[in-house]
mmCIF file of C-alpha atoms in Angstrom:
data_model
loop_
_atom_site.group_PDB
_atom_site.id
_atom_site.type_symbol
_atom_site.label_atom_id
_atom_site.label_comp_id
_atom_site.label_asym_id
_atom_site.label_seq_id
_atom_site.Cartn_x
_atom_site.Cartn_y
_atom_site.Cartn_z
ATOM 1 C CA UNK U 1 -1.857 16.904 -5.774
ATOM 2 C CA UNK U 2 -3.927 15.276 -8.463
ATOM 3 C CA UNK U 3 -4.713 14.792 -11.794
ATOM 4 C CA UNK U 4 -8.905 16.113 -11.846
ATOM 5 C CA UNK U 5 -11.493 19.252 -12.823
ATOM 6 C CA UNK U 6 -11.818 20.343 -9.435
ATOM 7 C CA UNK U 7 -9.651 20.086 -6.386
ATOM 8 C CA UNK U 8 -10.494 20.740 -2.800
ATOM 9 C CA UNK U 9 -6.866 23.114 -2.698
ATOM 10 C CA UNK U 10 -6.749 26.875 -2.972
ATOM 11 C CA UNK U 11 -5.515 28.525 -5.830
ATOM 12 C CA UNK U 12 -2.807 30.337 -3.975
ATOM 13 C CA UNK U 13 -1.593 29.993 0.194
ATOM 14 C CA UNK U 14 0.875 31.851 1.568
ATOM 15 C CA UNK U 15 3.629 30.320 3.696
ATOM 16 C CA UNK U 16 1.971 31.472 7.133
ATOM 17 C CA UNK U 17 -1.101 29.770 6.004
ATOM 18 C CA UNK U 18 0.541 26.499 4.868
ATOM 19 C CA UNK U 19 2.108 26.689 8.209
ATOM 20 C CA UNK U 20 -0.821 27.093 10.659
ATOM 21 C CA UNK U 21 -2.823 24.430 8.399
ATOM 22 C CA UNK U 22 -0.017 21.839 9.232
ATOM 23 C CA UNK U 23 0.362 22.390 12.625
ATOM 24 C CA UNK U 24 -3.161 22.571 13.223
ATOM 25 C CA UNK U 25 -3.710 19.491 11.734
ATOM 26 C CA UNK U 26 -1.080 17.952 14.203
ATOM 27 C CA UNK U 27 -2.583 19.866 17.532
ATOM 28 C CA UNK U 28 -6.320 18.564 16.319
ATOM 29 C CA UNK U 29 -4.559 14.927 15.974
ATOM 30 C CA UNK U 30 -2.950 15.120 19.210
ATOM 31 C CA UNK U 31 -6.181 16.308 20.889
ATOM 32 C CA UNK U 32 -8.514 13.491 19.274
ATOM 33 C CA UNK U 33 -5.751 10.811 20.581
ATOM 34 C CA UNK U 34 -5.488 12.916 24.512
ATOM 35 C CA UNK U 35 -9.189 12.699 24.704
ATOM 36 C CA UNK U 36 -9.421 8.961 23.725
ATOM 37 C CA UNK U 37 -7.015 7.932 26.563
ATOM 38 C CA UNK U 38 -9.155 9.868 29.416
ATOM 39 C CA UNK U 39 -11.821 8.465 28.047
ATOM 40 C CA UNK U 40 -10.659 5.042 28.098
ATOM 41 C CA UNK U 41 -10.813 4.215 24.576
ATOM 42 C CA UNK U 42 -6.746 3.904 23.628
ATOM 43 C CA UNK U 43 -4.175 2.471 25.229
ATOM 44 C CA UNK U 44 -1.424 4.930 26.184
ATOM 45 C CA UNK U 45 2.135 4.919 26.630
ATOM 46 C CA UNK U 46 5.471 6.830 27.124
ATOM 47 C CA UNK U 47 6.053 7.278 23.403
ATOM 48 C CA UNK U 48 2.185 8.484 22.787
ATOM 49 C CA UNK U 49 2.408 11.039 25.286
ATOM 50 C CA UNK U 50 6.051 12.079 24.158
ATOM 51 C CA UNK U 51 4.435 12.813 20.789
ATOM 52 C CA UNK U 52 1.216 14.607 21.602
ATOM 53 C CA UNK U 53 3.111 16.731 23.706
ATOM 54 C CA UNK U 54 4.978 17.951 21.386
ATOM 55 C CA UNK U 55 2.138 19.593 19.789
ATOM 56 C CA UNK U 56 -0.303 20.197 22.787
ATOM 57 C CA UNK U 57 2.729 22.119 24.743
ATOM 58 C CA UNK U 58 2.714 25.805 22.951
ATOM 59 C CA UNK U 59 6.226 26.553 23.522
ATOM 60 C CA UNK U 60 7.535 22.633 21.871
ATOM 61 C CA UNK U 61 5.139 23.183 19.123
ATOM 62 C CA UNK U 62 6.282 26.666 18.360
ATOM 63 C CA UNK U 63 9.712 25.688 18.575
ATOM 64 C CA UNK U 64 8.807 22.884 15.882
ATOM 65 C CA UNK U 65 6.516 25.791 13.702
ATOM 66 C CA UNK U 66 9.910 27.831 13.443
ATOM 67 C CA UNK U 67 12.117 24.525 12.382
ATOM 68 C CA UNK U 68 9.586 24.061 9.611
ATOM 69 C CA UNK U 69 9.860 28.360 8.948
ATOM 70 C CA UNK U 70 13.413 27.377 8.290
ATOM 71 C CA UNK U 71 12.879 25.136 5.851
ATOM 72 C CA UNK U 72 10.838 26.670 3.803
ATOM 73 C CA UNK U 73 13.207 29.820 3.846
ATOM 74 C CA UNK U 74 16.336 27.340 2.724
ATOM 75 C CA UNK U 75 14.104 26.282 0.038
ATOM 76 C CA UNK U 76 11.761 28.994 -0.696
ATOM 77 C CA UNK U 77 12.647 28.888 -4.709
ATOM 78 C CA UNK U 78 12.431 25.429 -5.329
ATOM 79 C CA UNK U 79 9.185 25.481 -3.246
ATOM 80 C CA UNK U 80 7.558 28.391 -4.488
ATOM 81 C CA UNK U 81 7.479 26.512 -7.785
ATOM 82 C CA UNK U 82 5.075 23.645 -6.325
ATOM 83 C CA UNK U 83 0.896 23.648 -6.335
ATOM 84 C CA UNK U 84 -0.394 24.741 -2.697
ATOM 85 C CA UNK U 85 -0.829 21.035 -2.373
ATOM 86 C CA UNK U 86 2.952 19.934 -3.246
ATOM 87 C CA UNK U 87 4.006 22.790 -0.832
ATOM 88 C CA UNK U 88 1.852 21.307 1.817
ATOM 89 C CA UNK U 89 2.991 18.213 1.950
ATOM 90 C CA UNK U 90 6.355 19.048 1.442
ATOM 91 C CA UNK U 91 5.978 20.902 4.549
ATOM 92 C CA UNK U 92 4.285 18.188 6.644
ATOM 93 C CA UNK U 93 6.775 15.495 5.419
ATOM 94 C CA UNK U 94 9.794 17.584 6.278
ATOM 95 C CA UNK U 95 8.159 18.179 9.668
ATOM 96 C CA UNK U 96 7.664 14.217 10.694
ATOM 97 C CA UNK U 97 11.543 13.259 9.357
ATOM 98 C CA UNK U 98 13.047 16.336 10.999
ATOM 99 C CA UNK U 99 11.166 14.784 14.506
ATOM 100 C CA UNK U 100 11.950 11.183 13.367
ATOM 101 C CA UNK U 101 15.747 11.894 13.007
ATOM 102 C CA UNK U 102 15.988 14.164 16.135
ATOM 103 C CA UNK U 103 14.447 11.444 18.417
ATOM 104 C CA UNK U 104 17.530 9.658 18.670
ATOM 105 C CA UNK U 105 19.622 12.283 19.926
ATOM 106 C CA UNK U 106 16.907 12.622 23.426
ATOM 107 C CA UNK U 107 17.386 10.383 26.218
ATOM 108 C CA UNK U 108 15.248 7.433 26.524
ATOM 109 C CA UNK U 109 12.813 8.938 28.635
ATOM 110 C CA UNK U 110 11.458 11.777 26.102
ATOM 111 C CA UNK U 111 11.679 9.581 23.118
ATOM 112 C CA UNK U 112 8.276 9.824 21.030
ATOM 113 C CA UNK U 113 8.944 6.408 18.944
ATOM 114 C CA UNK U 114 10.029 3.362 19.552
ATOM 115 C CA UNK U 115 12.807 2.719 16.579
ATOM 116 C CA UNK U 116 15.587 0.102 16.704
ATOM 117 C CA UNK U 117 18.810 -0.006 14.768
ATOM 118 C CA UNK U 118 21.682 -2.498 14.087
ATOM 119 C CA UNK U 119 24.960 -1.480 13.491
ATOM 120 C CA UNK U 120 23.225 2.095 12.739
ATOM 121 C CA UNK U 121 21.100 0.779 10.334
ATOM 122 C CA UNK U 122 17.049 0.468 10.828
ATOM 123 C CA UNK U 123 15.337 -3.016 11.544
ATOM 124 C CA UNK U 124 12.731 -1.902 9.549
ATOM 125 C CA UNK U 125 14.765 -1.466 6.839
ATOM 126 C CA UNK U 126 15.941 -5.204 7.671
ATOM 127 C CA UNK U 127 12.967 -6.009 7.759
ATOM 128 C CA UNK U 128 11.456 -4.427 4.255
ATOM 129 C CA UNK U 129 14.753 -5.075 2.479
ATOM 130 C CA UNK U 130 13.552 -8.206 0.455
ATOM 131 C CA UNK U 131 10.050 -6.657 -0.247
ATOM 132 C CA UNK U 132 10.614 -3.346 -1.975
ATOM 133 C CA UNK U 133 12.973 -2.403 -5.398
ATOM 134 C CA UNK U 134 15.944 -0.256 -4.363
ATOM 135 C CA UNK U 135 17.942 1.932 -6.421
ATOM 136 C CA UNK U 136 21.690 2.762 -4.761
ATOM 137 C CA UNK U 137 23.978 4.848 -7.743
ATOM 138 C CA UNK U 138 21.733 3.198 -10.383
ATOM 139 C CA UNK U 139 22.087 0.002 -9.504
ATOM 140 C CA UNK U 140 19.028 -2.239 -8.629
ATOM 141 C CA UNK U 141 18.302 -4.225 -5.628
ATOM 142 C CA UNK U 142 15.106 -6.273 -6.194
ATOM 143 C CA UNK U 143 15.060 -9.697 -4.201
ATOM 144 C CA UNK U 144 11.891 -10.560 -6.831
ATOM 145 C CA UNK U 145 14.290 -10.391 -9.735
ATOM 146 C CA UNK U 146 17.133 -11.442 -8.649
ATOM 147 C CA UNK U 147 19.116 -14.994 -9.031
ATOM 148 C CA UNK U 148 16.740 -17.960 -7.943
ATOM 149 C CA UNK U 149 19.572 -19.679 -6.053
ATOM 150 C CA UNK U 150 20.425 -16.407 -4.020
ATOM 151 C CA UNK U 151 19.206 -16.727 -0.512
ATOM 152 C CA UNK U 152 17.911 -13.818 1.287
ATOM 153 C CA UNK U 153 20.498 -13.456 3.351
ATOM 154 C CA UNK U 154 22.982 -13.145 0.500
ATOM 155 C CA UNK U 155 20.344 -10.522 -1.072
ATOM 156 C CA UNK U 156 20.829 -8.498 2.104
ATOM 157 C CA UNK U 157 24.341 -8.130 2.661
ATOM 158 C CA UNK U 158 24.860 -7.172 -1.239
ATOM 159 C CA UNK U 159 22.400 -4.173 -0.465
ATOM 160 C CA UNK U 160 24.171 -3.052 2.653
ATOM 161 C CA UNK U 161 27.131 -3.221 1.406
ATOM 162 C CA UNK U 162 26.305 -0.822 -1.633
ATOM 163 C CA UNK U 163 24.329 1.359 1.074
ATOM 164 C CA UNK U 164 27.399 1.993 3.548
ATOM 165 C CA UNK U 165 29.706 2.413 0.440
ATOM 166 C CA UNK U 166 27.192 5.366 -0.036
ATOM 167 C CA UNK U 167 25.819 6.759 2.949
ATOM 168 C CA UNK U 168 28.163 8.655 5.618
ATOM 169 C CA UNK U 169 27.769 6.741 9.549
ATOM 170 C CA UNK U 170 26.331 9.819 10.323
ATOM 171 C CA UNK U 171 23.435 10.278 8.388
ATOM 172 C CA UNK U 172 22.652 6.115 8.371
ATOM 173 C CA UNK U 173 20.303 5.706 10.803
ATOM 174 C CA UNK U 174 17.979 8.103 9.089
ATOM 175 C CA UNK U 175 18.017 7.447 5.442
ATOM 176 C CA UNK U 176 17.748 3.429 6.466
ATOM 177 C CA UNK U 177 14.485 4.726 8.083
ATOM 178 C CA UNK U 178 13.404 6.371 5.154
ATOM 179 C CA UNK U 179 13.599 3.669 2.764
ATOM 180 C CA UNK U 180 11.586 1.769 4.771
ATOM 181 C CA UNK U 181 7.849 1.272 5.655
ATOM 182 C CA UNK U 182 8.924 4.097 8.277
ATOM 183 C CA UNK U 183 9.220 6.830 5.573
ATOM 184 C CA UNK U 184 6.216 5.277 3.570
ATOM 185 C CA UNK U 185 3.983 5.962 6.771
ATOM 186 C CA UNK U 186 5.328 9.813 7.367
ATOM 187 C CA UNK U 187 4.698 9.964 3.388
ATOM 188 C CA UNK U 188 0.756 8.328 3.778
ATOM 189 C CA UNK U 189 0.809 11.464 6.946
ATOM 190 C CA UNK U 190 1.482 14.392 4.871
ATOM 191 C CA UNK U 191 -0.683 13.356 1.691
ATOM 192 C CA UNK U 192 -4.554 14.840 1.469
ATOM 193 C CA UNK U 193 -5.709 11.546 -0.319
ATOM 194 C CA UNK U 194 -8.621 10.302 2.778
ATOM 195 C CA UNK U 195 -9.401 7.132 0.498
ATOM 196 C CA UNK U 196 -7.523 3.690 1.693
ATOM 197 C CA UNK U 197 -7.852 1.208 -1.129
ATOM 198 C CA UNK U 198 -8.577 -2.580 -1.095
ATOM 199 C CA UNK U 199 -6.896 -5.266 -2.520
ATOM 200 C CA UNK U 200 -5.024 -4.756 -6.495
ATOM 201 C CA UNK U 201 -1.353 -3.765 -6.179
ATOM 202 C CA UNK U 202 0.877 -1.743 -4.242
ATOM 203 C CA UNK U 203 4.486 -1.211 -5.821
ATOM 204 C CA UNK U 204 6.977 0.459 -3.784
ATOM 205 C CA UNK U 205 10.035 1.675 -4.431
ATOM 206 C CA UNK U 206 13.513 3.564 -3.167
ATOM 207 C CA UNK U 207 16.356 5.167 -5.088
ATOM 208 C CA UNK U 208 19.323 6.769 -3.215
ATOM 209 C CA UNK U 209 22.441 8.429 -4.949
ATOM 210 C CA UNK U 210 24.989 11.389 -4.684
ATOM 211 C CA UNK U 211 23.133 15.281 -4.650
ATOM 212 C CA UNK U 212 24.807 17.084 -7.630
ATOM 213 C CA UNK U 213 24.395 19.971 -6.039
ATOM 214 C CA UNK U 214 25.627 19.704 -2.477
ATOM 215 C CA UNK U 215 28.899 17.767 -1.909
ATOM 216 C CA UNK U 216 28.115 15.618 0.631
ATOM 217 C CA UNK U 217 24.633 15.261 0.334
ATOM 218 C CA UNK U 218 22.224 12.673 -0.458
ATOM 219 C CA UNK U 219 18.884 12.203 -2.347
ATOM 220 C CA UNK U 220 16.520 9.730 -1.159
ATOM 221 C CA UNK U 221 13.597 9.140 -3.498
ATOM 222 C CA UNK U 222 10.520 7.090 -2.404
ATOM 223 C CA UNK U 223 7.250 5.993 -3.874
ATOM 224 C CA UNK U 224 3.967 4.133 -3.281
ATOM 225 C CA UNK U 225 1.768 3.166 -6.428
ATOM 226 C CA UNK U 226 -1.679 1.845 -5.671
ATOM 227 C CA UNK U 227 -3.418 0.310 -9.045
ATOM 228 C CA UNK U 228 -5.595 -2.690 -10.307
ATOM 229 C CA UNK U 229 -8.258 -1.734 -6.906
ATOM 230 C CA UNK U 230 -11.910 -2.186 -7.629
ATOM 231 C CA UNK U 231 -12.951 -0.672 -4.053
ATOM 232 C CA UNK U 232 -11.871 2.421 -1.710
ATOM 233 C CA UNK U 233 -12.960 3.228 1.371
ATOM 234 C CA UNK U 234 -13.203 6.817 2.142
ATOM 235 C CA UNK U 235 -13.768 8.801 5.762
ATOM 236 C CA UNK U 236 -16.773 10.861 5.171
ATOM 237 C CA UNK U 237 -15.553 13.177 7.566
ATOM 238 C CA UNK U 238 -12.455 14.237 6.149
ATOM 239 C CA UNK U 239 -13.407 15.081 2.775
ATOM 240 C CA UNK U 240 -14.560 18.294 1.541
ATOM 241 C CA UNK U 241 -17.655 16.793 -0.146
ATOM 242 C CA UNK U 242 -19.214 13.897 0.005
ATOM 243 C CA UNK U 243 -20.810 11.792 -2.695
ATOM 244 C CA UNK U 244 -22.700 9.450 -0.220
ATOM 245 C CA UNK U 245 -22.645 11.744 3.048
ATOM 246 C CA UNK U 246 -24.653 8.329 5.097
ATOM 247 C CA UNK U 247 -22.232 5.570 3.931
ATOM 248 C CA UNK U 248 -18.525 5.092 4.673
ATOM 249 C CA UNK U 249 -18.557 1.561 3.492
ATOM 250 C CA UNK U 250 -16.444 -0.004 0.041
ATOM 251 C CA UNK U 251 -17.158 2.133 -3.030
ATOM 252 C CA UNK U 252 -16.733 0.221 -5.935
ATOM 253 C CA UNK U 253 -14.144 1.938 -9.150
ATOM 254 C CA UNK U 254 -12.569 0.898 -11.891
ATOM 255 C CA UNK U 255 -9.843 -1.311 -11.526
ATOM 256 C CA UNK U 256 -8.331 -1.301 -15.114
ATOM 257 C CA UNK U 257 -7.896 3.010 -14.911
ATOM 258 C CA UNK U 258 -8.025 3.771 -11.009
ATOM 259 C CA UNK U 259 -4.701 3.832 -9.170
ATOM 260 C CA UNK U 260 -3.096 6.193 -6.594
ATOM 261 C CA UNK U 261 0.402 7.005 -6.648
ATOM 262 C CA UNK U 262 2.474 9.423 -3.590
ATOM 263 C CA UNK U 263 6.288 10.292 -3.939
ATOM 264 C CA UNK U 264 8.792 12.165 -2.461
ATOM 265 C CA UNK U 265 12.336 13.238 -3.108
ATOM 266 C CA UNK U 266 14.530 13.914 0.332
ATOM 267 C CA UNK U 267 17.861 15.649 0.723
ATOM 268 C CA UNK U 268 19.939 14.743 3.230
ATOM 269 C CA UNK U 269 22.754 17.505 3.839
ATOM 270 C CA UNK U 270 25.966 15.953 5.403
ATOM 271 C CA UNK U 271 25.552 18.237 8.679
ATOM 272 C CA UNK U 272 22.332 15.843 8.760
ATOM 273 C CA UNK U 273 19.872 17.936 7.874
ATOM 274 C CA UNK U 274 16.886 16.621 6.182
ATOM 275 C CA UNK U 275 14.756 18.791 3.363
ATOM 276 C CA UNK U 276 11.740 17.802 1.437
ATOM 277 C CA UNK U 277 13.133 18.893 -2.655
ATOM 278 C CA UNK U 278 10.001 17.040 -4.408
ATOM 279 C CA UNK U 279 6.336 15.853 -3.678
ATOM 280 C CA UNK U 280 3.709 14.818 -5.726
ATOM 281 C CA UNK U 281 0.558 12.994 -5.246
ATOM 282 C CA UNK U 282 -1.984 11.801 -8.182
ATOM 283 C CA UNK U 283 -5.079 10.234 -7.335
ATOM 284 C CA UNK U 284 -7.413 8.877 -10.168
ATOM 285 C CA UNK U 285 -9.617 7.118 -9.462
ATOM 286 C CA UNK U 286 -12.933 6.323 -11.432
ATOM 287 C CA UNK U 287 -16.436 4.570 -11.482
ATOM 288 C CA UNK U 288 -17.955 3.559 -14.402
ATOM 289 C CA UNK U 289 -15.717 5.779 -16.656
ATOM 290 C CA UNK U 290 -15.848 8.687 -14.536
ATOM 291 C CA UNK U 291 -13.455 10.499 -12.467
ATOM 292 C CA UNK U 292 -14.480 10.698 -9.247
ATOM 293 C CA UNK U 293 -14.203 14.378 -7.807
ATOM 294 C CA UNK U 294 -10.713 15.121 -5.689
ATOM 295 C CA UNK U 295 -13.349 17.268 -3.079
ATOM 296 C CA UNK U 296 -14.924 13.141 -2.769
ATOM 297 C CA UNK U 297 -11.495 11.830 -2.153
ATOM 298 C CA UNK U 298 -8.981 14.239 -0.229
ATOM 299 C CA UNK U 299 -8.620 16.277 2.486
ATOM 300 C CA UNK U 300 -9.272 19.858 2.479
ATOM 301 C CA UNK U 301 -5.451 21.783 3.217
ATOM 302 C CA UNK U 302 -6.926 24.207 5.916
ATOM 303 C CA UNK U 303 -8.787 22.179 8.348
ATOM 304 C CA UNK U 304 -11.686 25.119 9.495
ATOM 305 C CA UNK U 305 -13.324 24.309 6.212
ATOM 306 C CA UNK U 306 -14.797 21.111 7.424
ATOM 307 C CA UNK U 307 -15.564 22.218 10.316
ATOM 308 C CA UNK U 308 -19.531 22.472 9.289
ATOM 309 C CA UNK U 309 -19.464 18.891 8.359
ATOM 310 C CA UNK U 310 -17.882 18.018 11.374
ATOM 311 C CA UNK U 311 -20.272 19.671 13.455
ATOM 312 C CA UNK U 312 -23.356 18.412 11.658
ATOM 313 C CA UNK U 313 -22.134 14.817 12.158
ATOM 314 C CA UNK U 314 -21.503 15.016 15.753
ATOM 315 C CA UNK U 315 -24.970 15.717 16.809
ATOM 316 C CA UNK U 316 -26.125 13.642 15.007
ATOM 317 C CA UNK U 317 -24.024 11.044 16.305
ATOM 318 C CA UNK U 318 -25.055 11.848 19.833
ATOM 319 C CA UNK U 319 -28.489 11.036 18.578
ATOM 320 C CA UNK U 320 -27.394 7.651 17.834
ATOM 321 C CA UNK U 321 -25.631 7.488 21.141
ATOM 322 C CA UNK U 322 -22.312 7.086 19.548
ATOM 323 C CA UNK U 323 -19.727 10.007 20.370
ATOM 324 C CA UNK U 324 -16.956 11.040 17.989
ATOM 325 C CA UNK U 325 -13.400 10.311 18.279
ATOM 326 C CA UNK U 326 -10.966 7.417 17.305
ATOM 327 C CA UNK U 327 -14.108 5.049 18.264
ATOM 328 C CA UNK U 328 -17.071 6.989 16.943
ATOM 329 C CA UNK U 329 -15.773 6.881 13.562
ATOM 330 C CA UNK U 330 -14.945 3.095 12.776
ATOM 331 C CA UNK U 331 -17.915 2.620 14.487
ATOM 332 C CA UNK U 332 -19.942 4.418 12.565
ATOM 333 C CA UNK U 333 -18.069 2.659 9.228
ATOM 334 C CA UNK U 334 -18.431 -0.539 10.593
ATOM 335 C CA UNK U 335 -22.660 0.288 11.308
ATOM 336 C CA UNK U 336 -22.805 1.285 7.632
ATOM 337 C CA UNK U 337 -21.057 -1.653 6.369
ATOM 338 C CA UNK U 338 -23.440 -3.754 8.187
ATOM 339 C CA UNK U 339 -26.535 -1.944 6.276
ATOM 340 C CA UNK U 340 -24.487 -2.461 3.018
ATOM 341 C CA UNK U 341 -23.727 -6.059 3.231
ATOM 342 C CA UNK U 342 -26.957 -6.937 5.053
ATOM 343 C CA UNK U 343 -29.669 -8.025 2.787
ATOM 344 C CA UNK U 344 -32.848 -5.709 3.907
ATOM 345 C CA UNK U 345 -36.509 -6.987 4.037
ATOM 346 C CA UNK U 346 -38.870 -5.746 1.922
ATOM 347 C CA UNK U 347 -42.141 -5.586 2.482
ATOM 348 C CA UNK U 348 -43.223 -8.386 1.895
ATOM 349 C CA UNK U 349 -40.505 -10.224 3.989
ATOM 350 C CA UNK U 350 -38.590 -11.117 1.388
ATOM 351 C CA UNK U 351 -35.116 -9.722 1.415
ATOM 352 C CA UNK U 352 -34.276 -6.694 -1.051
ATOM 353 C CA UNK U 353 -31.537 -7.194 -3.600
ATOM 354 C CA UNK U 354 -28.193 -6.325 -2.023
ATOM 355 C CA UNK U 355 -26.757 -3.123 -2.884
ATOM 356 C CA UNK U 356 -23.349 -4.335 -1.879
ATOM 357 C CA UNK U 357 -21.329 -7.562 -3.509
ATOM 358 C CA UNK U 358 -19.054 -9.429 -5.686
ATOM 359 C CA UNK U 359 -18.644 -7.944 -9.485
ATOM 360 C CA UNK U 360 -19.654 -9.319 -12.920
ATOM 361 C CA UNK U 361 -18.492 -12.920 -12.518
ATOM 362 C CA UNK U 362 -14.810 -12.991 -13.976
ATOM 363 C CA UNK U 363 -13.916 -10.051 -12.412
ATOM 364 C CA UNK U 364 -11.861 -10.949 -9.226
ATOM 365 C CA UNK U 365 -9.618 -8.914 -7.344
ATOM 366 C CA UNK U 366 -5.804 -9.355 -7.290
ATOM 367 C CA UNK U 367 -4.425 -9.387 -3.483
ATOM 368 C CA UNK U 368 -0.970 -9.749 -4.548
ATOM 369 C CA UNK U 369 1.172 -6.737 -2.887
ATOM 370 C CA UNK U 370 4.443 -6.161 -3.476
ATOM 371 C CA UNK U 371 6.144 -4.000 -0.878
#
């Protein structure tokens, strides 16, 4: 899943493993998020509870656990050939599009998201359409490079056009989605990269053409690339290891040789079914030369092994009167962030040099994104 030394993957997992780590990353999800809503602390609604049902109710979450059994056994030797970590996410990503493309067929009251379409194609791929480079049959759609005089609207129709040449009625709805933010979130899901980046720039892109080797079929190829960051933020409690086990605040890197890049290659059969062919995720990313270890930066595949860590951190929390859950985290980040960026007193009342702040001067950050 990345370029390092040491990785926080096993050498080897068998498909049952793979399996129960997925799904029991889901069930532990859909637990955190059930306990947050009795206790106040999230806001529910229909969809929510639609989706955490679907992994707290044995019998829907087995019947999702053998969907994702079939998949691998359709592509058990392409599969077979990927890392642990490739196989993983693979399996995770095929998991959330299979869900994503079967909501539409429920009736409105069992829906778990809250997608729109227009004329069978996805507002959100409306509404990314002019931020992202597309790829349809080799030709490129990219509304940065394209003529100066061409107004968006003009930009839009030439890509839909070029998509419904391509893509059967049918199978519309859901490859729209996936070239979309849509797909790029399901993608973030199934990675093991816990570190979210700040500022640099994000490049994202979508190709879609013709599967040589299923008439009918489609591949849908989509990709996220991170680079030019000088600071990552990174959930103590997710990792493996961590470097700095009391501070979740901004880590400073390297933002000439850090960068994270995630991508995916989907084929769509034309029955409509959806299979994950390709995954790969690199992270590299480095302080003051270094490569920082992948056990600092991802999350471990089977979820029992940070267990200990979790543990540890909980009582301690309750020491500190703050509980764990969707609020006891950020809150904790937000605590250490304040100890960061506040300048402490030494003693003899004068305030300590900060250990948190801008870089050398020259050395700003570049917030342009281009999604």
């Amino acid at each position: 899943a990345a370029a390092a030394a040491s990785s926080p993957v096993p050498a080897a997992l068998s498909e049952t493993a793979l399996l129960d780590a997925v799904f029991a990353r889901l069930l532990a999800a859909a637990k955190e998020e059930h306990a947050a809503v009795a206790r106040e602390r999230l806001r529910d609604s229909r969809t929510k509870r639609n989706r955490r049902e679907t992994y707290l109710v044995a019998q829907t979450r087995s019947k999702w656990r053998t969907r994702s059994q079939r998949f691998l056994q359709r592509r058990r030797d392409l599969l077979s050939t990927l890392p642990p970590a490739a196989r993983y996410g693979a399996i995770f990503l095929q998991h959330l599009l299979e869900v994503d493309a079967s909501d539409a067929l429920l009736p409105e009251h069992s829906r778990r998201f809250e997608d729109s379409f227009t004329e069978s194609v996805s507002d959100q791929f409306l509404l990314d359409a002019t931020r992202g480079r597309y790829e349809v049959e080799g030709e490129v759609f990219h509304f940065a490079e394209s003529a100066a005089d061409e107004p968006e609207s003009a930009f839009l129709e030439r890509l839909l056009m070029a998509l419904r040449r391509l893509v059967p009625a049918a199978l519309l709805p859901c490859v729209s989605m996936s070239m979309s933010q849509s797909g790029l979130a399901a993608l973030e899901r199934a990675s093991l990269c816990a570190a979210a980046v700040s500022g640099g720039r994000q490049d994202v892109s979508y190709a879609l053409c013709e599967d040589p080797e299923q008439p009918g079929g489609l591949l849908v190829t989509m990709q996220v690339h991170r680079h030019g960051f000088r600071e990552y933020v990174v959930d103590s409690m997710a990792v493996l290891v961590d470097d700095d086990d009391d501070d979740d605040g901004p880590r400073l890197c390297d933002s000439a040789t850090s960068s994270v890049r995630k991508a995916a290659t989907l084929c769509y059969a034309a029955a409509g079914v959806v299979d994950v062919v390709a995954f790969e995720e690199v992270v590299e990313i480095r302080h003051r030369g270094k490569l920082v270890p992948m056990e600092s930066l991802c999350k471990p595949i089977l979820p029992e092994a940070s267990l200990h860590r979790l543990a540890t951190t909980d009582a301690k929390d309750e020491e500190e009167g703050m509980s764990e859950g969707l609020l006891g985290r950020p809150l904790r980040c937000v605590l250490r962030c304040l100890r960061r960026r506040c300048p402490r007193r030494g003693r003899d009342g004068k305030a300590a040099p900060s250990t948190w702040g801008p870089g050398p001067p020259g050395e700003g950050v570049e917030d342009t994104v281009e999604l």
